[in-house]
XYZ file of C-alpha atoms in Angstrom:
224
model
C -0.163 -0.051 -0.105
C 1.115 3.676 -0.718
C 1.607 6.201 2.222
C -1.870 7.631 1.644
C -3.411 4.242 2.192
C -4.770 3.441 -1.499
C -4.830 -0.023 -1.981
C -2.449 -1.274 -4.865
C -3.640 -5.277 -4.339
C -3.077 -7.009 -7.600
C -6.693 -7.964 -8.691
C -8.791 -9.455 -11.166
C -12.139 -8.100 -12.435
C -14.979 -9.624 -14.174
C -17.821 -7.979 -15.916
C -21.041 -9.351 -17.454
C -23.490 -7.356 -19.646
C -25.219 -10.684 -21.319
C -27.814 -10.928 -18.473
C -28.730 -14.122 -19.495
C -31.352 -15.412 -16.544
C -32.745 -11.626 -16.240
C -31.035 -11.567 -12.782
C -28.691 -8.453 -13.152
C -28.701 -5.975 -16.291
C -24.703 -5.330 -15.391
C -22.606 -7.226 -12.785
C -18.990 -7.047 -11.610
C -16.954 -9.389 -9.930
C -13.707 -8.268 -8.087
C -11.054 -10.759 -6.673
C -8.128 -9.431 -4.880
C -5.980 -10.875 -2.305
C -7.844 -14.236 -2.622
C -11.362 -12.562 -1.368
C -14.235 -12.181 -3.857
C -16.802 -9.414 -3.866
C -19.850 -9.119 -6.424
C -21.876 -5.925 -7.150
C -24.955 -6.058 -9.493
C -27.582 -3.791 -11.232
C -30.898 -5.330 -10.814
C -32.509 -6.293 -13.984
C -34.603 -3.532 -15.548
C -33.235 -0.731 -13.547
C -30.538 1.543 -15.095
C -27.287 1.158 -14.231
C -23.962 2.609 -14.691
C -20.977 0.116 -15.408
C -18.313 2.481 -14.936
C -19.766 3.411 -11.693
C -20.744 0.086 -10.800
C -16.939 -1.073 -11.040
C -15.509 2.218 -9.475
C -17.741 1.437 -6.180
C -16.901 -2.207 -6.279
C -13.239 -1.266 -6.195
C -13.603 1.340 -3.480
C -15.644 -0.920 -1.313
C -12.492 -3.277 -1.146
C -9.879 -0.059 -0.877
C -8.393 -1.534 -4.351
C -7.035 1.411 -6.596
C -8.262 0.766 -10.268
C -4.386 0.695 -11.079
C -4.122 -2.643 -8.979
C -6.354 -4.247 -11.526
C -4.401 -6.554 -13.764
C -6.896 -8.587 -15.459
C -10.183 -8.132 -16.669
C -12.516 -10.835 -17.772
C -15.825 -10.332 -20.146
C -18.327 -12.452 -21.242
C -18.749 -11.665 -25.095
C -22.218 -13.297 -25.462
C -24.688 -14.173 -26.654
C -27.076 -12.379 -24.798
C -28.606 -9.039 -24.113
C -27.756 -6.536 -27.062
C -27.440 -3.470 -24.948
C -25.667 -5.085 -22.135
C -23.131 -6.785 -24.323
C -22.417 -3.714 -26.291
C -22.060 -1.671 -23.261
C -19.660 -4.455 -21.493
C -17.009 -5.068 -24.225
C -17.069 -1.137 -25.251
C -16.293 -0.595 -21.629
C -13.606 -2.933 -21.627
C -12.086 -1.771 -24.972
C -11.690 1.703 -23.067
C -10.269 0.387 -20.392
C -7.515 -1.566 -22.532
C -6.970 1.780 -24.329
C -5.720 3.477 -21.324
C -3.606 0.563 -19.743
C -1.576 -2.581 -19.973
C -4.160 -4.768 -18.414
C -4.505 -8.409 -19.642
C -8.213 -8.831 -21.315
C -9.750 -12.389 -21.316
C -13.271 -13.131 -23.248
C -15.191 -16.117 -22.659
C -18.760 -17.272 -24.277
C -21.611 -16.625 -22.448
C -23.207 -20.248 -22.960
C -20.014 -21.953 -21.640
C -20.427 -19.884 -18.401
C -23.826 -20.757 -18.110
C -23.088 -24.268 -18.740
C -20.634 -24.850 -16.031
C -22.999 -22.508 -13.702
C -26.189 -25.070 -14.241
C -23.908 -28.019 -13.756
C -21.994 -26.725 -10.652
C -19.493 -29.424 -9.602
C -20.901 -32.348 -11.596
C -19.719 -33.350 -14.823
C -21.629 -33.787 -17.914
C -22.877 -32.715 -21.568
C -24.632 -29.354 -21.616
C -27.212 -28.386 -24.279
C -27.465 -24.294 -23.539
C -30.620 -22.443 -25.373
C -31.470 -19.149 -25.712
C -34.583 -17.660 -27.648
C -33.084 -16.310 -30.911
C -36.737 -15.457 -32.187
C -38.275 -16.102 -35.821
C -38.779 -19.722 -34.933
C -35.298 -20.253 -33.758
C -33.263 -21.071 -31.040
C -29.432 -19.989 -30.183
C -27.811 -23.164 -28.860
C -24.210 -24.363 -28.244
C -23.278 -28.030 -26.578
C -20.291 -28.122 -24.078
C -18.772 -30.824 -21.751
C -17.932 -30.434 -18.293
C -14.982 -32.872 -17.230
C -11.982 -33.153 -15.379
C -12.673 -29.731 -14.025
C -12.801 -28.180 -17.681
C -15.430 -26.764 -19.843
C -15.201 -28.055 -23.649
C -16.870 -26.778 -26.631
C -18.327 -29.693 -28.341
C -20.249 -27.367 -30.632
C -20.050 -23.745 -31.556
C -22.728 -21.551 -30.707
C -25.419 -21.171 -33.369
C -28.909 -20.162 -34.392
C -31.379 -22.567 -35.643
C -34.701 -23.684 -36.203
C -36.457 -25.014 -32.966
C -37.457 -28.690 -34.105
C -33.754 -28.981 -35.414
C -32.314 -28.199 -31.992
C -34.575 -30.372 -30.245
C -33.768 -33.052 -32.288
C -30.307 -32.854 -31.436
C -30.604 -33.227 -27.533
C -29.738 -36.748 -26.745
C -30.853 -38.420 -23.238
C -27.599 -37.522 -21.472
C -27.623 -34.131 -22.320
C -28.443 -31.554 -19.439
C -30.822 -28.903 -21.340
C -30.170 -25.227 -19.592
C -32.375 -22.387 -20.419
C -33.382 -18.717 -19.092
C -36.489 -19.173 -16.890
C -39.246 -17.939 -19.661
C -37.740 -19.962 -22.361
C -37.551 -23.129 -20.003
C -41.191 -22.759 -19.014
C -42.068 -22.417 -22.768
C -39.981 -25.320 -23.818
C -41.891 -27.751 -21.248
C -45.348 -26.410 -21.894
C -45.110 -26.682 -25.563
C -42.566 -29.282 -26.136
C -42.444 -31.434 -22.837
C -38.711 -30.463 -22.623
C -37.481 -29.926 -19.231
C -34.638 -27.661 -18.663
C -32.365 -26.639 -16.027
C -32.907 -22.853 -15.389
C -29.988 -20.717 -13.607
C -30.422 -18.271 -11.034
C -28.130 -15.905 -9.325
C -26.357 -15.047 -12.469
C -23.542 -12.540 -11.723
C -20.110 -11.848 -12.971
C -18.731 -14.368 -10.269
C -19.382 -16.978 -12.619
C -16.701 -15.838 -15.221
C -13.868 -16.446 -12.504
C -14.679 -20.287 -12.048
C -11.607 -22.229 -12.924
C -11.735 -24.507 -16.133
C -13.790 -22.235 -18.348
C -12.266 -21.897 -21.939
C -11.492 -18.170 -21.611
C -9.142 -16.832 -24.324
C -6.986 -13.659 -24.761
C -7.580 -10.685 -26.761
C -6.555 -7.546 -27.541
C -9.235 -5.539 -25.578
C -9.621 -3.087 -29.120
C -10.366 -6.389 -30.864
C -13.084 -7.708 -28.762
C -16.589 -8.294 -30.693
C -20.050 -8.914 -28.830
C -21.769 -12.164 -30.107
C -25.065 -10.979 -30.548
C -27.941 -13.401 -30.803
C -29.114 -12.288 -34.236
C -25.611 -11.636 -35.526
C -24.537 -13.771 -38.593
C -21.872 -15.215 -37.134
C -24.491 -17.677 -35.413
C -26.406 -18.388 -38.476
C -26.100 -22.067 -39.682
């Protein structure tokens, strides 16, 4: 610590704006000195991501200059939330030499719903126009591995790909719809915060902050 009492701890900041489960429009998690702190803006409320992160750092007496790594989920998820979160990380990268890592929201969701259990998870999001945004991940040996890349396909094609050994995960509203219309049982994740991005074994990737691109639900990258 410096003579003025400002914290100089090395720290990792995780940020999410995907709001996959309707819990929080924005969330930030700070891991410093082995301790985790989380802050969130409740879904449906306007929130300032920069203020959220500033106040989170202040609550731990961590100077922003002590942050050496930022992790952000790049989507798919909320269009506005992803755009704000990724733009914020890009801005941070332009004014510092911190390390930036990205991670697919669906990989995080797969790990989140499984907890410490192992297995294959088919994640589903509503892509509209009769389609579902989906990916398949496998959690094994403490690591999450992508089996199928995220893509948007017709509902009937996604349902035909679900095997008996697949865990199916979806946001609460979509899970209720799939259950009532197709008899598909889904796990729903609650308590979605940026802390989920800090779990070990996720397939995070290093990236230049200025090159980060959000993966929007309706983007062309997801078209099959």
